[in-house]
């Protein structure tokens, strides 16, 4: 599964790790993240992410 | 409470009620040699609204200015465009004092303010495109995430086409003049460049996106009111600052080179001077900055519109000199783009610094165009010839771009 990087602040979403603090289990692909999921560091939307 | 400070009228219903910090000389590592202002604005709409507050020690100055036209208790709404403490410092105290009906911030602003002020409550989150009514006029919100914090946003008053832009289009400049057209162009460009390079440079691509967005949504702007420095109120000045921002954000290389160095016994300095001669001889503008006496924030201002970054250090205890570690770390964080460069320095016996500097340049994405130059103890005629040639090589590359 592909990692995605936030264009605004550089945070890398790693599907293996997920984003548990915000209710996203490890193993969740970026494409499967809810539409309203935002970068946990800077609040950027999914649209502002690019494949890492 | 003293009420010696007066509000400054901007138009029939907008007043500047901020504070002027004549003494400020260090702004988290940025040397503010002309001081600064913390701008806050009162909107005398049906719902009286305060846009941003000021750094905490200046609370009484702001309250005095507000009191010169209204009882602060009459403030109904407060809008926080940016959570950083030079604008939010006295926000909790102001909330306690005036007991507003509502306090607005972006979603990240609510989170950031709560993280700074642990007892702050009931903030209302707004998002990009939201609008609130002040009764006889509206405020529209434009989120500007990472320009330069996650919480940053603009407030726009469509009635008079006023853009409250918090840090964007601002600069650190203490003055009694409130408008850019009352201030010398040289100072506006100098402090504007310094501000952009030190605060916004890493987010240049976002600046360009924002300028495009403003154009594509056809946002008409008659006045830009930033949170630091003067207000842009003429069409000429608004076009000017927009053009500057485009130029600075595009970071197109120019025929200018910046040489940063530190030296222990004058050898690295000598090499820096000869590299400079090689550049000048080939029609490149050179800024030669000894880091012992140059502030990092001034070095970065020179890098803003340059094409080449050439960095020199002698080696002290197996490492680059501390002054060079300082400025290189600072520049790395600001992510300058589209630069070519090289490293140089003299050394005694181990000489790691030149390689460390070259690695840092490469990590920053600088295109290192030539072999680094190392000279033992004091550079001889051949070493200096290589330095002159380095200047020439870089000049040829810049001239061919």
Coordinates of N, CA, C and O in Angstrom, one line a residue, chain B residues 117-255:
Chain B
X117 N -3.8 28.3 25.3 CA -4.5 28.8 26.4 C -5.4 27.8 26.9 O -6.5 27.6 26.4
X118 N -5.0 27.1 28.0 CA -5.7 25.9 28.4 C -7.1 26.1 28.9 O -7.8 25.1 29.1
X119 N -7.4 27.3 29.3 CA -8.8 27.5 29.9 C -9.7 28.2 28.9 O -10.8 28.5 29.3
X120 N -9.3 28.4 27.7 CA -10.1 29.1 26.7 C -11.2 28.1 26.3 O -11.0 26.9 26.1
X121 N -12.5 28.6 26.2 CA -13.6 27.7 25.9 C -14.5 28.3 24.8 O -14.5 29.5 24.6
X122 N -15.4 27.4 24.3 CA -16.5 27.9 23.4 C -16.1 28.6 22.2 O -16.8 29.5 21.7
X123 N -14.9 28.3 21.6 CA -14.5 28.9 20.3 C -15.3 28.3 19.2 O -15.6 27.1 19.2
X124 N -15.7 29.1 18.3 CA -16.5 28.6 17.1 C -15.6 28.4 15.9 O -15.0 29.4 15.5
X125 N -15.6 27.2 15.4 CA -14.7 26.9 14.2 C -15.4 27.3 13.0 O -16.6 27.0 12.7
X126 N -14.7 28.0 12.1 CA -15.2 28.4 10.8 C -14.3 27.7 9.7 O -13.1 27.5 10.0
X127 N -14.8 27.5 8.5 CA -14.0 26.9 7.5 C -14.0 27.7 6.2 O -14.8 28.7 6.1
X128 N -13.1 27.4 5.3 CA -13.0 28.1 4.0 C -14.3 28.3 3.4 O -15.0 27.3 3.2
X129 N -14.7 29.5 3.0 CA -15.9 29.7 2.3 C -17.1 30.1 3.3 O -18.2 30.5 2.8
X130 N -16.9 29.9 4.6 CA -18.0 30.2 5.5 C -18.2 31.7 5.6 O -17.3 32.5 5.3
X131 N -19.4 32.1 6.0 CA -19.7 33.5 6.1 C -20.4 33.8 7.4 O -21.2 32.9 7.8
X132 N -20.2 34.9 8.1 CA -21.0 35.2 9.2 C -21.6 36.6 9.0 O -21.1 37.4 8.3
X133 N -22.7 36.8 9.7 CA -23.4 38.1 9.5 C -23.1 39.0 10.8 O -23.2 38.5 11.9
X134 N -22.7 40.2 10.6 CA -22.5 41.2 11.7 C -23.8 42.1 11.8 O -23.7 43.1 12.4
X135 N -24.9 41.6 11.1 CA -26.1 42.4 11.1 C -26.2 43.2 9.8 O -26.8 42.7 8.8
X136 N -25.5 44.3 9.7 CA -25.6 45.2 8.5 C -24.4 44.9 7.6 O -24.3 45.5 6.5
X137 N -23.6 43.9 7.8 CA -22.6 43.5 6.9 C -22.1 42.0 7.2 O -22.4 41.5 8.3
X138 N -21.5 41.4 6.2 CA -21.0 40.0 6.4 C -19.5 40.0 6.5 O -18.8 40.9 6.0
X139 N -19.0 38.9 7.0 CA -17.5 38.6 6.9 C -17.4 37.2 6.3 O -18.1 36.3 6.7
X140 N -16.6 37.1 5.3 CA -16.3 35.8 4.6 C -14.9 35.3 5.1 O -14.0 36.1 5.2
X141 N -14.8 34.0 5.3 CA -13.5 33.5 5.7 C -12.8 32.7 4.6 O -13.4 32.0 3.8
X142 N -11.5 32.9 4.5 CA -10.7 32.2 3.5 C -9.6 31.6 4.2 O -8.7 32.2 4.8
X143 N -9.6 30.2 4.3 CA -8.5 29.5 5.0 C -7.2 29.6 4.2 O -7.3 29.5 3.0
X144 N -6.1 29.8 4.9 CA -4.8 29.9 4.3 C -3.9 29.0 5.0 O -2.8 29.4 5.6
X145 N -4.2 27.7 5.1 CA -3.5 26.7 6.0 C -2.0 26.8 5.6 O -1.7 26.7 4.4
X146 N -1.1 26.8 6.6 CA 0.3 26.9 6.4 C 0.9 28.1 5.7 O 2.0 28.2 5.2
X147 N 0.1 29.2 5.7 CA 0.6 30.5 5.4 C 0.4 31.4 6.6 O -0.5 32.3 6.6
X148 N 1.2 31.2 7.6 CA 2.3 30.3 7.7 C 2.1 29.3 8.7 O 3.0 28.5 9.0
X149 N 0.9 29.2 9.4 CA 0.6 28.2 10.4 C -0.7 27.4 10.0 O -1.4 27.9 9.1
X150 N -0.9 26.2 10.6 CA -2.1 25.5 10.2 C -3.4 26.3 10.4 O -4.4 26.0 9.7
X151 N -3.4 27.2 11.4 CA -4.6 27.9 11.8 C -4.9 29.1 11.0 O -6.0 29.7 11.1
X152 N -3.9 29.5 10.1 CA -4.0 30.9 9.5 C -5.2 31.0 8.5 O -5.6 30.1 7.8
X153 N -5.9 32.1 8.6 CA -7.0 32.4 7.7 C -7.1 33.9 7.5 O -6.6 34.7 8.2
X154 N -7.8 34.3 6.4 CA -8.1 35.7 6.1 C -9.6 35.9 6.4 O -10.4 35.0 6.3
X155 N -9.9 37.2 6.8 CA -11.3 37.6 6.9 C -11.5 38.7 5.8 O -10.7 39.6 5.7
X156 N -12.6 38.5 5.1 CA -12.9 39.5 4.0 C -14.2 40.1 4.2 O -15.2 39.4 4.5
X157 N -14.3 41.5 4.1 CA -15.5 42.2 4.2 C -16.0 42.6 2.8 O -15.4 43.6 2.3
X158 N -16.9 41.9 2.2 CA -17.3 42.2 0.8 C -17.9 43.6 0.7 O -17.8 44.2 -0.4
X159 N -18.5 44.2 1.7 CA -19.1 45.5 1.6 C -18.2 46.6 1.1 O -18.5 47.4 0.2
X160 N -16.9 46.6 1.6 CA -15.9 47.6 1.2 C -14.7 46.9 0.6 O -13.7 47.6 0.4
X161 N -14.8 45.6 0.3 CA -13.7 44.8 -0.3 C -12.4 45.0 0.5 O -11.3 45.3 0.0
X162 N -12.5 44.7 1.8 CA -11.4 44.8 2.7 C -10.9 43.4 3.0 O -11.7 42.5 3.4
X163 N -9.6 43.2 2.9 CA -9.0 41.9 3.2 C -8.1 42.0 4.4 O -7.1 42.6 4.4
X164 N -8.6 41.3 5.5 CA -7.8 41.3 6.7 C -6.9 40.0 6.6 O -7.4 38.9 6.7
X165 N -5.6 40.2 6.3 CA -4.8 39.1 5.9 C -3.8 38.5 6.9 O -2.9 37.8 6.6
X166 N -4.0 38.8 8.1 CA -3.1 38.5 9.3 C -1.6 38.6 8.8 O -1.2 39.7 8.3
X167 N -0.8 37.6 8.9 CA 0.6 37.8 8.6 C 0.9 38.0 7.1 O 1.9 38.6 6.7
X168 N 0.1 37.5 6.2 CA 0.4 37.6 4.8 C 0.4 39.1 4.4 O -0.5 39.9 4.8
X169 N 1.3 39.5 3.5 CA 1.5 40.9 3.0 C 1.9 41.8 4.1 O 1.8 43.0 4.0
X170 N 2.4 41.3 5.2 CA 2.8 42.1 6.4 C 4.3 42.2 6.4 O 5.1 41.6 5.6
X171 N 4.8 43.1 7.3 CA 6.2 43.2 7.5 C 6.4 43.8 8.9 O 5.6 44.4 9.5
X172 N 7.7 43.6 9.4 CA 8.0 44.1 10.8 C 8.5 45.5 10.6 O 9.7 45.8 10.2
X173 N 7.7 46.5 10.9 CA 8.0 47.9 10.7 C 7.2 48.7 11.7 O 6.0 48.8 11.6
X174 N 7.9 49.3 12.7 CA 7.2 50.2 13.6 C 7.1 51.6 13.0 O 8.1 52.1 12.5
X175 N 5.9 52.2 12.9 CA 5.8 53.5 12.4 C 4.5 54.1 12.9 O 3.6 53.4 13.3
X176 N 4.5 55.5 12.9 CA 3.2 56.1 13.2 C 2.3 56.2 11.9 O 1.1 56.4 12.0
X177 N 3.0 56.1 10.8 CA 2.2 56.0 9.5 C 1.5 54.7 9.4 O 2.1 53.6 9.7
X178 N 0.3 54.6 9.1 CA -0.4 53.4 9.0 C -0.6 52.8 7.6 O -1.0 51.7 7.4
X179 N -0.2 53.6 6.6 CA -0.5 53.2 5.2 C 0.9 53.1 4.4 O 1.7 54.0 4.6
X180 N 0.9 52.2 3.6 CA 2.1 51.9 2.8 C 2.5 53.2 1.9 O 3.6 53.5 1.7
X181 N 1.4 53.9 1.4 CA 1.7 55.0 0.5 C 2.3 56.2 1.3 O 2.7 57.2 0.7
X182 N 2.4 56.1 2.6 CA 3.0 57.2 3.4 C 4.5 56.8 3.8 O 5.2 57.6 4.5
X183 N 4.9 55.6 3.3 CA 6.2 55.1 3.7 C 7.1 55.0 2.5 O 6.7 54.6 1.4
X184 N 8.4 55.2 2.7 CA 9.4 55.2 1.6 C 9.4 53.8 0.9 O 9.5 52.8 1.6
X185 N 9.4 53.7 -0.4 CA 9.4 52.5 -1.2 C 10.6 51.6 -0.8 O 10.4 50.4 -0.8
X186 N 11.7 52.2 -0.6 CA 12.9 51.4 -0.2 C 12.7 50.6 1.0 O 13.0 49.4 1.1
X187 N 12.1 51.2 2.0 CA 11.8 50.5 3.3 C 10.8 49.4 3.1 O 10.9 48.3 3.6
X188 N 9.7 49.7 2.3 CA 8.7 48.7 2.1 C 9.2 47.5 1.4 O 8.9 46.3 1.8
X189 N 10.1 47.7 0.4 CA 10.7 46.5 -0.3 C 11.6 45.8 0.6 O 11.6 44.5 0.6
X190 N 12.5 46.5 1.3 CA 13.5 45.9 2.2 C 12.8 45.0 3.2 O 13.1 43.8 3.4
X191 N 11.9 45.6 4.0 CA 11.2 44.8 5.1 C 10.2 43.8 4.6 O 10.0 42.8 5.2
X192 N 9.7 44.1 3.4 CA 8.8 43.1 2.8 C 9.5 41.9 2.3 O 9.1 40.7 2.6
X193 N 10.7 42.1 1.7 CA 11.6 41.0 1.3 C 12.0 40.2 2.5 O 12.1 38.9 2.5
X194 N 12.4 40.9 3.6 CA 13.0 40.2 4.8 C 11.8 39.4 5.4 O 12.1 38.2 5.8
X195 N 10.6 39.9 5.4 CA 9.5 39.2 6.0 C 9.2 37.9 5.2 O 9.1 36.8 5.7
X196 N 9.1 38.1 3.9 CA 8.7 37.0 3.0 C 9.8 35.9 3.1 O 9.5 34.7 3.3
X197 N 11.1 36.2 3.1 CA 12.1 35.2 3.1 C 12.2 34.5 4.4 O 12.5 33.3 4.4
X198 N 12.0 35.2 5.5 CA 12.1 34.5 6.8 C 10.9 33.8 7.3 O 11.0 32.9 8.1
X199 N 9.7 34.2 6.7 CA 8.5 33.6 7.3 C 7.7 32.8 6.3 O 7.2 31.7 6.6
X200 N 7.7 33.2 5.0 CA 6.8 32.5 4.0 C 7.5 31.7 3.0 O 6.9 30.9 2.3
X201 N 8.9 31.8 2.9 CA 9.6 31.1 1.9 C 9.3 29.6 1.7 O 9.1 29.2 0.6
X202 N 9.2 28.9 2.8 CA 9.0 27.4 2.7 C 7.7 27.1 2.0 O 7.5 26.0 1.5
X203 N 6.7 28.1 2.1 CA 5.4 27.8 1.6 C 5.1 28.6 0.3 O 4.0 28.9 0.0
X204 N 6.2 28.8 -0.4 CA 6.1 29.6 -1.7 C 5.0 29.0 -2.6 O 4.3 29.7 -3.3
X205 N 5.0 27.6 -2.7 CA 4.0 27.1 -3.7 C 2.6 27.4 -3.2 O 1.7 27.5 -4.0
X206 N 2.4 27.4 -1.9 CA 1.0 27.8 -1.4 C 0.7 29.2 -1.6 O -0.5 29.6 -1.8
X207 N 1.7 30.1 -1.6 CA 1.5 31.5 -1.9 C 1.0 31.6 -3.3 O 0.0 32.3 -3.6
X208 N 1.7 30.9 -4.2 CA 1.3 31.0 -5.7 C -0.2 30.5 -5.8 O -1.0 31.0 -6.6
X209 N -0.5 29.3 -5.1 CA -1.8 28.8 -5.2 C -2.9 29.8 -4.7 O -3.9 30.0 -5.3
X210 N -2.5 30.5 -3.6 CA -3.5 31.5 -3.0 C -3.7 32.6 -4.0 O -4.8 33.1 -4.2
X211 N -2.6 33.1 -4.6 CA -2.7 34.3 -5.5 C -3.6 33.8 -6.7 O -4.4 34.6 -7.2
X212 N -3.4 32.6 -7.2 CA -4.2 32.1 -8.3 C -5.7 32.0 -7.9 O -6.6 32.3 -8.7
X213 N -5.9 31.5 -6.7 CA -7.3 31.3 -6.2 C -8.0 32.7 -6.1 O -9.1 32.8 -6.5
X214 N -7.3 33.7 -5.6 CA -7.9 35.0 -5.5 C -8.3 35.6 -6.8 O -9.3 36.1 -7.0
X215 N -7.4 35.3 -7.8 CA -7.7 35.7 -9.2 C -8.9 34.9 -9.8 O -9.8 35.5 -10.3
X216 N -8.8 33.6 -9.6 CA -9.9 32.8 -10.2 C -11.3 33.0 -9.6 O -12.3 32.8 -10.3
X217 N -11.3 33.3 -8.3 CA -12.7 33.6 -7.7 C -13.1 35.0 -8.0 O -14.2 35.4 -7.6
X218 N -12.2 35.8 -8.6 CA -12.5 37.2 -8.9 C -12.7 38.0 -7.7 O -13.5 38.9 -7.6
X219 N -11.9 37.7 -6.6 CA -12.0 38.5 -5.4 C -11.5 39.9 -5.6 O -10.4 40.1 -5.9
X220 N -12.4 40.9 -5.4 CA -12.0 42.3 -5.6 C -11.5 42.8 -4.3 O -12.1 42.6 -3.2
X221 N -10.3 43.4 -4.3 CA -9.7 43.9 -3.1 C -9.4 45.4 -3.2 O -8.6 45.8 -4.0
X222 N -10.0 46.2 -2.3 CA -9.7 47.6 -2.3 C -8.7 48.0 -1.2 O -8.1 49.1 -1.3
X223 N -8.5 47.1 -0.3 CA -7.6 47.4 0.8 C -7.1 46.1 1.4 O -7.9 45.2 1.6
X224 N -5.8 46.0 1.7 CA -5.2 44.8 2.4 C -4.8 45.3 3.8 O -3.9 46.2 3.9
X225 N -5.3 44.7 4.8 CA -5.0 45.1 6.2 C -4.3 43.9 6.9 O -4.9 43.1 7.5
X226 N -2.9 43.9 6.9 CA -2.2 42.8 7.5 C -2.1 43.0 9.0 O -2.4 44.1 9.5
X227 N -1.5 42.0 9.7 CA -1.4 42.1 11.2 C 0.0 42.7 11.6 O 0.2 42.9 12.8
X228 N 0.9 42.9 10.7 CA 2.1 43.6 11.0 C 2.4 44.7 9.9 O 2.2 44.4 8.7
X229 N 2.8 45.9 10.3 CA 3.2 46.8 9.3 C 2.1 47.6 8.7 O 1.0 47.6 9.1
X230 N 2.4 48.2 7.5 CA 1.4 49.2 6.9 C 0.3 48.5 6.2 O 0.4 47.3 5.7
X231 N -0.8 49.3 6.0 CA -2.0 48.8 5.2 C -1.8 49.2 3.8 O -1.3 50.3 3.5
X232 N -2.2 48.3 2.8 CA -2.1 48.6 1.4 C -3.4 49.1 1.0 O -4.4 48.3 0.9
X233 N -3.5 50.4 0.6 CA -4.9 51.0 0.3 C -5.0 51.6 -1.1 O -6.1 51.9 -1.5
X234 N -3.9 51.7 -1.8 CA -4.1 52.2 -3.2 C -4.0 51.0 -4.2 O -3.4 50.0 -3.9
X235 N -4.7 51.2 -5.3 CA -4.6 50.1 -6.3 C -3.2 49.8 -6.7 O -2.8 48.7 -6.8
X236 N -2.4 50.9 -6.8 CA -1.0 50.7 -7.2 C -0.2 49.9 -6.2 O 0.5 49.0 -6.5
X237 N -0.5 50.2 -4.9 CA 0.2 49.4 -3.8 C -0.3 48.0 -3.7 O 0.5 47.1 -3.4
X238 N -1.6 47.8 -3.9 CA -2.1 46.4 -3.9 C -1.5 45.6 -5.0 O -1.0 44.4 -4.8
X239 N -1.4 46.2 -6.2 CA -0.8 45.5 -7.4 C 0.7 45.2 -7.0 O 1.3 44.2 -7.3
X240 N 1.4 46.2 -6.4 CA 2.8 46.1 -6.1 C 3.1 45.0 -5.2 O 3.9 44.1 -5.5
X241 N 2.3 44.9 -4.1 CA 2.6 43.8 -3.2 C 2.3 42.4 -3.7 O 3.0 41.4 -3.5
X242 N 1.2 42.3 -4.6 CA 0.9 41.1 -5.2 C 2.0 40.7 -6.2 O 2.4 39.5 -6.3
X243 N 2.5 41.7 -7.0 CA 3.6 41.4 -7.9 C 4.9 40.9 -7.2 O 5.6 40.0 -7.6
X244 N 5.2 41.6 -6.1 CA 6.3 41.2 -5.3 C 6.2 39.7 -4.8 O 7.1 38.9 -4.9
X245 N 5.0 39.4 -4.3 CA 4.8 38.1 -3.7 C 4.9 37.0 -4.8 O 5.4 36.0 -4.6
X246 N 4.4 37.3 -6.0 CA 4.5 36.4 -7.1 C 6.0 36.2 -7.5 O 6.5 35.1 -7.6
X247 N 6.7 37.3 -7.6 CA 8.1 37.2 -7.9 C 8.9 36.4 -6.8 O 9.7 35.5 -7.2
X248 N 8.7 36.8 -5.6 CA 9.4 36.1 -4.5 C 9.0 34.6 -4.4 O 9.9 33.8 -4.2
X249 N 7.8 34.3 -4.6 CA 7.3 32.9 -4.5 C 7.8 32.0 -5.7 O 8.0 30.8 -5.5
X250 N 7.9 32.6 -6.9 CA 8.3 31.8 -8.0 C 9.8 31.4 -7.9 O 10.2 30.4 -8.4
X251 N 10.6 32.2 -7.1 CA 12.0 31.8 -6.9 C 12.7 31.5 -8.2 O 13.5 30.5 -8.2
X252 N 12.5 32.3 -9.2 CA 13.3 32.1 -10.4 C 14.7 32.5 -10.2 O 14.9 33.6 -9.6
X253 N 15.7 31.8 -10.6 CA 17.1 32.2 -10.3 C 17.4 33.5 -11.0 O 17.0 33.8 -12.1
X254 N 18.3 34.3 -10.4 CA 18.7 35.6 -10.9 C 20.2 35.5 -11.1 O 20.9 34.6 -10.6
X255 N 20.8 36.6 -11.7 CA 22.2 36.7 -11.8 C 22.8 37.3 -10.6 O 23.5 38.3 -10.7

